[in-house]
Coordinates of C-alpha atoms and ligand atoms in Angstrom, one line a residue:
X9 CA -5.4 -17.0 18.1
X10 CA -1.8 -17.6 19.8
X11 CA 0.6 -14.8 19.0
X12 CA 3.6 -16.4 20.6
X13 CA 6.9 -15.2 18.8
X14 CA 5.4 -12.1 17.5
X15 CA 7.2 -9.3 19.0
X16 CA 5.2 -6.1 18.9
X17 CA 6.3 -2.8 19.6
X18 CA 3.6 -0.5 20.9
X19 CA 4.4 3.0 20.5
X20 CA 2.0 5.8 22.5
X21 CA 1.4 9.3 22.3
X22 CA 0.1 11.3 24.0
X23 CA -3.7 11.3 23.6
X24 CA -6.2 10.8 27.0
X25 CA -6.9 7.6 25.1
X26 CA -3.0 5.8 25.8
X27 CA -5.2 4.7 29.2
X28 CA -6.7 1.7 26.7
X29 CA -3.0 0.4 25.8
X30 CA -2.7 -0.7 29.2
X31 CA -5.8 -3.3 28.6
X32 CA -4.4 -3.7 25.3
X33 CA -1.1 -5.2 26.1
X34 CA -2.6 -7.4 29.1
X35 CA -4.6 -8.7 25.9
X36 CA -1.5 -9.0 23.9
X37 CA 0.5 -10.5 26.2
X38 CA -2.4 -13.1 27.1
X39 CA -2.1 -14.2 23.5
X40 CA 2.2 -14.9 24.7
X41 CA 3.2 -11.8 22.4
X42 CA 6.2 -10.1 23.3
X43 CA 5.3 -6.3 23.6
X44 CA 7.9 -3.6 24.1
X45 CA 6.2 -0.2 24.9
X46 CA 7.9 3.1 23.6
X47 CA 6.4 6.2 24.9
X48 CA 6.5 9.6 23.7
X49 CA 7.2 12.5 26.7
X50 CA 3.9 13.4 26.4
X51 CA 2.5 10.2 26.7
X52 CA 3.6 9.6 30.3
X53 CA 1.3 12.2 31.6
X54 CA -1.5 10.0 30.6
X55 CA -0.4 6.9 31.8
X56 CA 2.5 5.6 33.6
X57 CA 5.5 3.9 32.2
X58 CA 5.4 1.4 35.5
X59 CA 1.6 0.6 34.6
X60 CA 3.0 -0.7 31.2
X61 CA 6.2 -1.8 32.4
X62 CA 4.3 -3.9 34.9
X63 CA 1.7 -5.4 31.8
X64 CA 4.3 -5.7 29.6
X65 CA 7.1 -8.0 31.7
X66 CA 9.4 -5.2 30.2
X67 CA 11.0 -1.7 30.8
X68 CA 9.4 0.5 28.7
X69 CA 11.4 3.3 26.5
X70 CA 11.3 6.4 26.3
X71 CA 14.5 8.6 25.3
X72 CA 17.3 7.3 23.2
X73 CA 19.5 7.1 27.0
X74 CA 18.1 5.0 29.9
X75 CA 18.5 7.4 32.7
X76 CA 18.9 4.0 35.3
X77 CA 21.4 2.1 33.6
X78 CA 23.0 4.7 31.2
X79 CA 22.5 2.6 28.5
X80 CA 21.2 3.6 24.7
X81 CA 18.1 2.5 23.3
X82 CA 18.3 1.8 20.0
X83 CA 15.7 2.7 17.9
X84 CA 17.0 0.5 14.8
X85 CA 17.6 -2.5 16.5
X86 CA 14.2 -1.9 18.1
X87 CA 12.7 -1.4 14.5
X88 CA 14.7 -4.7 13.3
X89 CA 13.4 -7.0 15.7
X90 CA 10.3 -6.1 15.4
X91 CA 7.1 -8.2 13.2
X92 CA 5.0 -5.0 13.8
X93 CA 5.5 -1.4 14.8
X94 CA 1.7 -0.8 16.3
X95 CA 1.3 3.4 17.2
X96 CA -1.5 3.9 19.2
X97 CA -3.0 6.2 20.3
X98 CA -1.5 7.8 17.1
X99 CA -2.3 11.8 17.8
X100 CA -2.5 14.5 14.9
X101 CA 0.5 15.8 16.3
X102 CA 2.7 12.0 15.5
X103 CA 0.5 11.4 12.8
X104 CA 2.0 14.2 11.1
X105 CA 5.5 14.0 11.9
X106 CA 5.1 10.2 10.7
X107 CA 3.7 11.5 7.4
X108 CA 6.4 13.9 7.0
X109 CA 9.8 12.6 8.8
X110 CA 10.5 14.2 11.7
X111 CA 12.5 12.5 14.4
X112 CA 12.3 14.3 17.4
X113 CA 12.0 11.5 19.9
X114 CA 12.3 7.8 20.4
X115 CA 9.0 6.6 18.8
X116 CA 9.6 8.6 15.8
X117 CA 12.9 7.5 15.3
X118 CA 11.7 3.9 15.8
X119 CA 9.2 4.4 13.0
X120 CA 11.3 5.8 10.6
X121 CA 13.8 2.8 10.7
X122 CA 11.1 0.0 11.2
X123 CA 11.5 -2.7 8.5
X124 CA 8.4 -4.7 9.9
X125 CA 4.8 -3.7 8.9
X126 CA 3.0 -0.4 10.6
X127 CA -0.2 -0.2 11.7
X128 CA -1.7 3.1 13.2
X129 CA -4.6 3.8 15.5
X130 CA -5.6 7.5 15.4
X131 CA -7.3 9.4 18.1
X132 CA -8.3 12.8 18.5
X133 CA -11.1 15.3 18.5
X134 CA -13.5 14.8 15.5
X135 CA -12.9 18.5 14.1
X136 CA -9.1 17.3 14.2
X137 CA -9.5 14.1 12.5
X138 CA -11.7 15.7 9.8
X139 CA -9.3 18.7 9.2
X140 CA -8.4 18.1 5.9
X141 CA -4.3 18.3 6.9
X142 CA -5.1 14.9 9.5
X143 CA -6.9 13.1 6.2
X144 CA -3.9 14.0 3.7
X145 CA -1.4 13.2 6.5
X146 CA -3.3 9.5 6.4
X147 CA -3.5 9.1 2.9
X148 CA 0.0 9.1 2.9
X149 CA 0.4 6.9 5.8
X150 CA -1.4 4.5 3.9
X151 CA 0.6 5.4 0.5
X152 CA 3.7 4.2 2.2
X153 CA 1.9 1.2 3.0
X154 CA 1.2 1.4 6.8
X155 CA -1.9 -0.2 7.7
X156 CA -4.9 2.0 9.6
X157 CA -6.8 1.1 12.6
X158 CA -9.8 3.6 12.1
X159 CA -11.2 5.3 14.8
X160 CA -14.3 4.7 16.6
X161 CA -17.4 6.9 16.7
X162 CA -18.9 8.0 20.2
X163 CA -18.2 10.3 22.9
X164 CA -15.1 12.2 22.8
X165 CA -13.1 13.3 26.0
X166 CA -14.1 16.4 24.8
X167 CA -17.7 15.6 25.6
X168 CA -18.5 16.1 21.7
X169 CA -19.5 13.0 19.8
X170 CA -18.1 11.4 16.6
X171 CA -15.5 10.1 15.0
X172 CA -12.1 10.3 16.6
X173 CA -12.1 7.7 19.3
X174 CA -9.3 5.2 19.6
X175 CA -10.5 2.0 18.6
X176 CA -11.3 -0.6 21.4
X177 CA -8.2 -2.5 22.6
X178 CA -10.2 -5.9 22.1
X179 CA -10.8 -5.1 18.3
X180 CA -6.7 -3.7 18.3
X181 CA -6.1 -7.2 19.3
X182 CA -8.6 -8.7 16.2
X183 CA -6.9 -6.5 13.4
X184 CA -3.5 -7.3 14.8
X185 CA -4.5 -10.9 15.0
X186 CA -6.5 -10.8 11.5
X187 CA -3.1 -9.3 10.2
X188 CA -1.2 -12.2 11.1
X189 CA -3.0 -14.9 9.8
X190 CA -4.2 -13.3 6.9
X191 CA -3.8 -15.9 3.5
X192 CA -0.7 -15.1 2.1
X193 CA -0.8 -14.3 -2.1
X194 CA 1.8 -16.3 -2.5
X195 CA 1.2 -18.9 -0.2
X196 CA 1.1 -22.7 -1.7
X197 CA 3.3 -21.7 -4.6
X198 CA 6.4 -22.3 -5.7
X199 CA 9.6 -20.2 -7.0
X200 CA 12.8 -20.5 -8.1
X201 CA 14.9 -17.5 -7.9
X202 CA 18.6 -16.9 -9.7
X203 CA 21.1 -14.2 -8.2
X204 CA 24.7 -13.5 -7.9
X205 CA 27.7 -13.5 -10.4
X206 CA 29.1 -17.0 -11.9
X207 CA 32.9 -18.0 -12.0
X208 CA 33.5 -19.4 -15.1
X209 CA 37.3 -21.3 -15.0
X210 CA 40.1 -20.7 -17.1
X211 CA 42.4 -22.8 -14.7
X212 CA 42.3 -24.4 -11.2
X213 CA 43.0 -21.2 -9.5
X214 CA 41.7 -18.5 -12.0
X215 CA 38.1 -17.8 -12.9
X216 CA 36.3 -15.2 -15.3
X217 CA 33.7 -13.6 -13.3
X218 CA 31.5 -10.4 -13.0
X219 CA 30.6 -7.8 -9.7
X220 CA 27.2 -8.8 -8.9
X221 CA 26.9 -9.1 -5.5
X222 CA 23.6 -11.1 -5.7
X223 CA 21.7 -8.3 -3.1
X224 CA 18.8 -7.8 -5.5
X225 CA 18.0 -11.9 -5.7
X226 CA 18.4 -12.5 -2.4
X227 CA 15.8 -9.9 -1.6
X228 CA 13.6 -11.1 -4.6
X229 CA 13.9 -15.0 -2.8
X230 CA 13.2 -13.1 0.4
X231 CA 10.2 -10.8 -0.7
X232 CA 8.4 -13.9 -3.1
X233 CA 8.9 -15.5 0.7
X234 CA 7.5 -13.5 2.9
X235 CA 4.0 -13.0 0.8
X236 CA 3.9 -17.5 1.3
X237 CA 5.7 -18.5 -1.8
X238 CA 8.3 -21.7 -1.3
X239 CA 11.2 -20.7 -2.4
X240 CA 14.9 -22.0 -4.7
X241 CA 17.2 -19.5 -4.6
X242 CA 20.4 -20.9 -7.4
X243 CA 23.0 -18.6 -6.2
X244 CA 26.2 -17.8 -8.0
X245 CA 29.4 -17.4 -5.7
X246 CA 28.2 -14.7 -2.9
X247 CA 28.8 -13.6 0.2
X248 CA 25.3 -13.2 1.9
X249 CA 23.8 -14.8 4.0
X250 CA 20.4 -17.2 3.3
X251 CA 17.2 -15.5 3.9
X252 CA 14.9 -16.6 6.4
X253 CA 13.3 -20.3 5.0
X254 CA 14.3 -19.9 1.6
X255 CA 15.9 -23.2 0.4
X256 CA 19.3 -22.2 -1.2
X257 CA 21.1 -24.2 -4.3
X258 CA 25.2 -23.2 -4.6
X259 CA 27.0 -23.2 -8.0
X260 CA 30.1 -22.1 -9.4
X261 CA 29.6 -21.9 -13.7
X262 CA 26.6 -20.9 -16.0
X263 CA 26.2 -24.1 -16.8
X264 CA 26.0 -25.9 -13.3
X265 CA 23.2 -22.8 -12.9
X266 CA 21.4 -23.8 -16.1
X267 CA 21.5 -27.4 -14.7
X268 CA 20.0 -26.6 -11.4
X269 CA 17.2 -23.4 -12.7
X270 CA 16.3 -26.4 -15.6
X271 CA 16.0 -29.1 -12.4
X272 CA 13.2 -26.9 -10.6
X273 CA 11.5 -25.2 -13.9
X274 CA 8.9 -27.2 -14.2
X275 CA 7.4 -27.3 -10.6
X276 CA 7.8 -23.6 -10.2
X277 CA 5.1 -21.2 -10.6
X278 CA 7.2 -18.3 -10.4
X279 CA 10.5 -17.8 -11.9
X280 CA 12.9 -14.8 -11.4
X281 CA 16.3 -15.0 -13.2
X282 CA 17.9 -12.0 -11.6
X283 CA 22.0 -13.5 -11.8
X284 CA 24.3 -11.9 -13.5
X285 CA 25.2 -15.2 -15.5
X286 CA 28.3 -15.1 -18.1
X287 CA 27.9 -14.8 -21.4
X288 CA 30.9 -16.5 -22.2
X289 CA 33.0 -19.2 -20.8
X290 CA 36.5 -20.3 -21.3
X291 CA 36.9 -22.5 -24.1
X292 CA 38.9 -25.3 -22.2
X293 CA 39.8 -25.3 -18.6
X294 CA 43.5 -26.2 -18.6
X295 CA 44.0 -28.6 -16.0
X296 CA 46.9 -27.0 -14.2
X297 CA 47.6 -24.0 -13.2
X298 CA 48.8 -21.8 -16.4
X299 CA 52.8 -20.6 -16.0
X300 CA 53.5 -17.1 -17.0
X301 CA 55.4 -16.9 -20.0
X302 CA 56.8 -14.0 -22.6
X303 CA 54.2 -12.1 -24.8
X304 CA 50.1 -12.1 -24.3
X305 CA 48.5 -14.6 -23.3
X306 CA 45.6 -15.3 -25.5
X307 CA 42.1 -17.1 -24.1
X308 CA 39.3 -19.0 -26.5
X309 CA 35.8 -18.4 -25.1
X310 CA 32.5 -20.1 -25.9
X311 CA 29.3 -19.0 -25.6
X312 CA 27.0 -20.4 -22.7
X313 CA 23.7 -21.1 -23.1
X314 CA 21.1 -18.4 -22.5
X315 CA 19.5 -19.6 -19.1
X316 CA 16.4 -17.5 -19.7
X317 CA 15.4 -18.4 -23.2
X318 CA 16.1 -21.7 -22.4
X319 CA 13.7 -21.6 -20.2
X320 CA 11.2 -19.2 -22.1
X321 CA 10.6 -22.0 -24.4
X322 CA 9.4 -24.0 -21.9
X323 CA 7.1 -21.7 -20.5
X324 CA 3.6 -22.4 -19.1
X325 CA 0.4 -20.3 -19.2
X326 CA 0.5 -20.9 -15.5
X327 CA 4.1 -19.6 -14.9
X328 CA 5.3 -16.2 -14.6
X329 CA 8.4 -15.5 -15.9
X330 CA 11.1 -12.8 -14.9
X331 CA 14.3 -11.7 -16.2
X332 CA 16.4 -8.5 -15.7
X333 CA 17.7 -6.5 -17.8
X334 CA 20.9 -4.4 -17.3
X335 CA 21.0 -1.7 -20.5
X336 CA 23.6 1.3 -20.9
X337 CA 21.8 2.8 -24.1
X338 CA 18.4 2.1 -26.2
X339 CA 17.5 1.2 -22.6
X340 CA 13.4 0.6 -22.9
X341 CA 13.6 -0.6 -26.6
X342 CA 16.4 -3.3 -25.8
X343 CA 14.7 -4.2 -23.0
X344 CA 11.3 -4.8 -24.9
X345 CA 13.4 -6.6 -27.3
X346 CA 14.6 -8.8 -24.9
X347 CA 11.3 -9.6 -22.9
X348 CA 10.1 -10.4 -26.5
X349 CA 12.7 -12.7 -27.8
X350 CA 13.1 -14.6 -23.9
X351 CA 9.1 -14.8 -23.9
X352 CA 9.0 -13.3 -20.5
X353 CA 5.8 -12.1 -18.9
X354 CA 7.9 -9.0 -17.3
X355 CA 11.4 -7.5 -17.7
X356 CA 12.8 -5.9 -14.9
X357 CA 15.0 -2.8 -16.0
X358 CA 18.3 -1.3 -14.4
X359 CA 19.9 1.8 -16.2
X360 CA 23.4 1.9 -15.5
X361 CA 23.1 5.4 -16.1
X362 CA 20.9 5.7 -13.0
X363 CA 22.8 7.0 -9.7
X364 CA 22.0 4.4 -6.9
X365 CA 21.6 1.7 -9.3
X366 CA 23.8 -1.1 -10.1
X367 CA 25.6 -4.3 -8.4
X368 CA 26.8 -3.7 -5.4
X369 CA 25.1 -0.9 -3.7
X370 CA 21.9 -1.2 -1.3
X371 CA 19.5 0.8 -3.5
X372 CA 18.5 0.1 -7.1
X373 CA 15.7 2.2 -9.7
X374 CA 13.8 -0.1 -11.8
X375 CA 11.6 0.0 -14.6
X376 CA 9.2 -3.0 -15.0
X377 CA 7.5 -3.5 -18.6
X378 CA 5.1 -6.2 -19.1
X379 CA 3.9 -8.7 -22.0
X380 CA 1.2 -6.4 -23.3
X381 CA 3.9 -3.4 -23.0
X382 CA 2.8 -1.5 -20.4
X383 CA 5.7 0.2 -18.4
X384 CA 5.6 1.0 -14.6
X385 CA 8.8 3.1 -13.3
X386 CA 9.8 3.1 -10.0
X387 CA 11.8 5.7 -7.9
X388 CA 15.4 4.7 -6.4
X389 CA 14.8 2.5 -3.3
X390 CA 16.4 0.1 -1.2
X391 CA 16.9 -3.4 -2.5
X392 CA 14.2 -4.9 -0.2
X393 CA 11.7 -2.0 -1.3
X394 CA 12.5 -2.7 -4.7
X395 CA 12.3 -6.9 -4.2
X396 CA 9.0 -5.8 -2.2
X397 CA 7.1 -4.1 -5.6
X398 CA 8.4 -7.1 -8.1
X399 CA 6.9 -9.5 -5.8
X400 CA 3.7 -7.6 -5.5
X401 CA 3.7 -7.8 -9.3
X402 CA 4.4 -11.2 -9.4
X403 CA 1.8 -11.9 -6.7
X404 CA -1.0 -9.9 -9.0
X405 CA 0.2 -11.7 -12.3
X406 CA -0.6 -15.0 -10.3
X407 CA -3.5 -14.0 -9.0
X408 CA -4.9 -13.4 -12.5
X409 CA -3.7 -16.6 -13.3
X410 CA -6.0 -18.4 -11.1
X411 CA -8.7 -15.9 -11.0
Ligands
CTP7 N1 20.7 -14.6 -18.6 C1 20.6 -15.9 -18.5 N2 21.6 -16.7 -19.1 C2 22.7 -16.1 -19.7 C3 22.7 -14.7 -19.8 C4 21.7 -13.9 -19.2 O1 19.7 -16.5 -18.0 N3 23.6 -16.9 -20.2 C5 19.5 -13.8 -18.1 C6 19.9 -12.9 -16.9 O2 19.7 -13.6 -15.7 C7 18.9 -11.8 -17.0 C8 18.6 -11.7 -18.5 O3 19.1 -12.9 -19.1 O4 17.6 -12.1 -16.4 C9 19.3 -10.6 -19.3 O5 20.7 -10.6 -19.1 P1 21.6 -9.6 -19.9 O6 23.0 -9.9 -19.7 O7 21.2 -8.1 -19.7 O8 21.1 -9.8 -21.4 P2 21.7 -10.7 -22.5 O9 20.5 -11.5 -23.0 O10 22.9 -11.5 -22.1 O11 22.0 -9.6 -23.6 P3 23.2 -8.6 -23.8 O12 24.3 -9.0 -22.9 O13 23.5 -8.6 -25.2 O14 22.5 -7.3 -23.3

């Protein structure tokens, strides 16, 4: 199975085992990967960084400064560009300081700002991987969702025999391989996605409008994408860019977004209203600009049409509704209220009186309550993290759908 595109960052410690990596990136790079090697100090006692660079096509990284050139390595951009972060061999020693966030070199530091999936490959002495501080260090691993390549059982460098041996770099290449073409959740369905503010005009120059900034839908659109689901994103005015192959509808006014979210209702199987969409809208656009004049100035608004219970009605069995629900007091009870009256199957929950939350920022702290009541809180993340659990949620709800 090709791996072309895929760039994979290898990061080894330093374990007697980091001799396998070198067969493992000749695998790799059979398969047309692109493999960038970060080493830990330690690690180039084992095995040399010339061996790898050789394998690799590439220099290979080791401290934040390139001694040759001068130059920085940098360990987000690293992190960014990578599809997966692989550490192997992963020793007690890194497993630990994964599993609690130290940064002390380049591979940790690579980790702790990797967006891309982790995977880990332990290796140690079998009284070490069974010492109940290695085993708690790897539940958490797994908590924050990185993906374990489990050791092998056999004879230890040690000469003692177990558990504890890095796994073989031919079945490394299998799980990384299984990984990548594994069936997305998502994948064959489709979703239509709100976000941002809308401009509602009062004259040719002059709009009502709100400060959404339409972060948390665009990385709803992008999260619903990445688990295989084809995605609409109706964005209000923004100034973000498109996520990766999500298809992207623009309008100005709630009711150009009602008109497009009504367009794509019915052939979605997932729908997430996440835009801030006004409530009211300017009686009558005056058709020039509006001169200033003595006294107030007074403006007749209407009310727009309620996207979401406009849509509610419509509703499927086999569609999953979301809407958001932004609440300064009676929070949960208005919130039920609301998923009740829209007939959503979950309401997603924003306290303005939680720090972090909110439009424009990066992070946001959600509560999700569903249909039959049950409420999941989540602490305050980033905006992807966040986008990440409501599209697991969403991928579970469809899944018992078609189950
Ligand atoms: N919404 C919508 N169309 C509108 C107003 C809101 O689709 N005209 C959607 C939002 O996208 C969001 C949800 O309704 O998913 C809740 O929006 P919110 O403004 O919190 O609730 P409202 O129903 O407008 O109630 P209120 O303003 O009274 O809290």
């Amino acid at each position: 199975m090709s791996l072309k595109d895929k760039n994979i960052v290898i990061g080894i410690s330093g374990s007697i085992a980091a001799y396998k990596i070198a067969s493992l990136v000749r695998l790799l790079v059979k398969e047309e990967a692109c493999v960038q090697v970060l080493m830990t100090p330690d690690a180039k006692e084992f095995i040399t960084p010339l061996t790898l660079a050789t394998l690799s096509k590439r220099p290979v990284f080791s401290d934040y400064i390139d001694r040759h050139t001068g130059t920085w390595n940098n360990h987000v951009e690293l992190g960014l560009n990578a599809d997966l972060l692989l550490v192997a061999p992963a020793t007690a020693n890194t497993l630990s300081k994964m599993a609690y966030g130290s940064c002390d070199n380049l591979l940790l530091a690579t980790y702790l700002s990797a967006r891309c999936p982790v995977m880990f490959a332990p290796a140690m002495d079998l009284d070490m991987w069974f010492h109940p501080s290695t085993q708690e260090n790897v539940k958490r691993l797994l908590r924050f969702g990185n993906i374990l390549i489990a050791p092998g059982n056999g004879e230890l460098a040690s000469g003692l025999v177990g558990e504890g041996r890095l796994a073989e770099p031919e079945e490394i290449l299998q799980q990384i391989q299984q990984f990548f073409y594994r069936p997305l959740p998502l994948a064959g369905k489709k979703a239509l996605v709100s976000a941002g503010p809308t401009h509602e005009a009062i004259d040719p120059v002059r709009f009502i409008g709100n400060h959404s900034s339409g972060k948390m839908g665009y990385a709803i659109a992008s999260a619903l994408q990445s688990l295989g689901a084809s995605v609409t994103l109706v964005s209000g005015p923004t100034h973000l860019p498109t996520p990766q192959k999500v298809s992207r509808h623009d309008v100005t006014s709630a009711q150009e977004m009602l008109a497009a979210c009504s367009m794509y209702f019915d052939v979605s199987d997932i729908i997430v209203m996440s835009a801030a969409v006004a409530d009211y809208t300017p009686l009558k656009v005056a058709s020039q600009k509006i001169k200033k004049k003595d006294g107030n100035l007074e403006i007749a608004l209407k009310k727009t049409t309620d996207i979401l219970t406009t849509l509610g009605k419509k509703k499927t069995a086999n569609q999953t509704l979301v809407g958001f629900a932004l609440e300064t007091e009676n929070e949960l009870q208005n919130a039920q209220d609301k998923l009740k009256r829209k007939n959503l199957d979950y309401i997603v929950l924003n306290s303005m009186q939680d720090e972090g939350a909110g439009f424009a920022g990066d992070t946001n702290k959600i509560t999700v309550i569903d249909s039959k009541g049950q409420i999941q809180h989540f602490e305050l993340k980033s905006k992807q993290k966040v986008a990440d659990d409501i599209a697991s949620i969403i991928a579970a709800h469809q899944g018992a759908i078609n189950s």
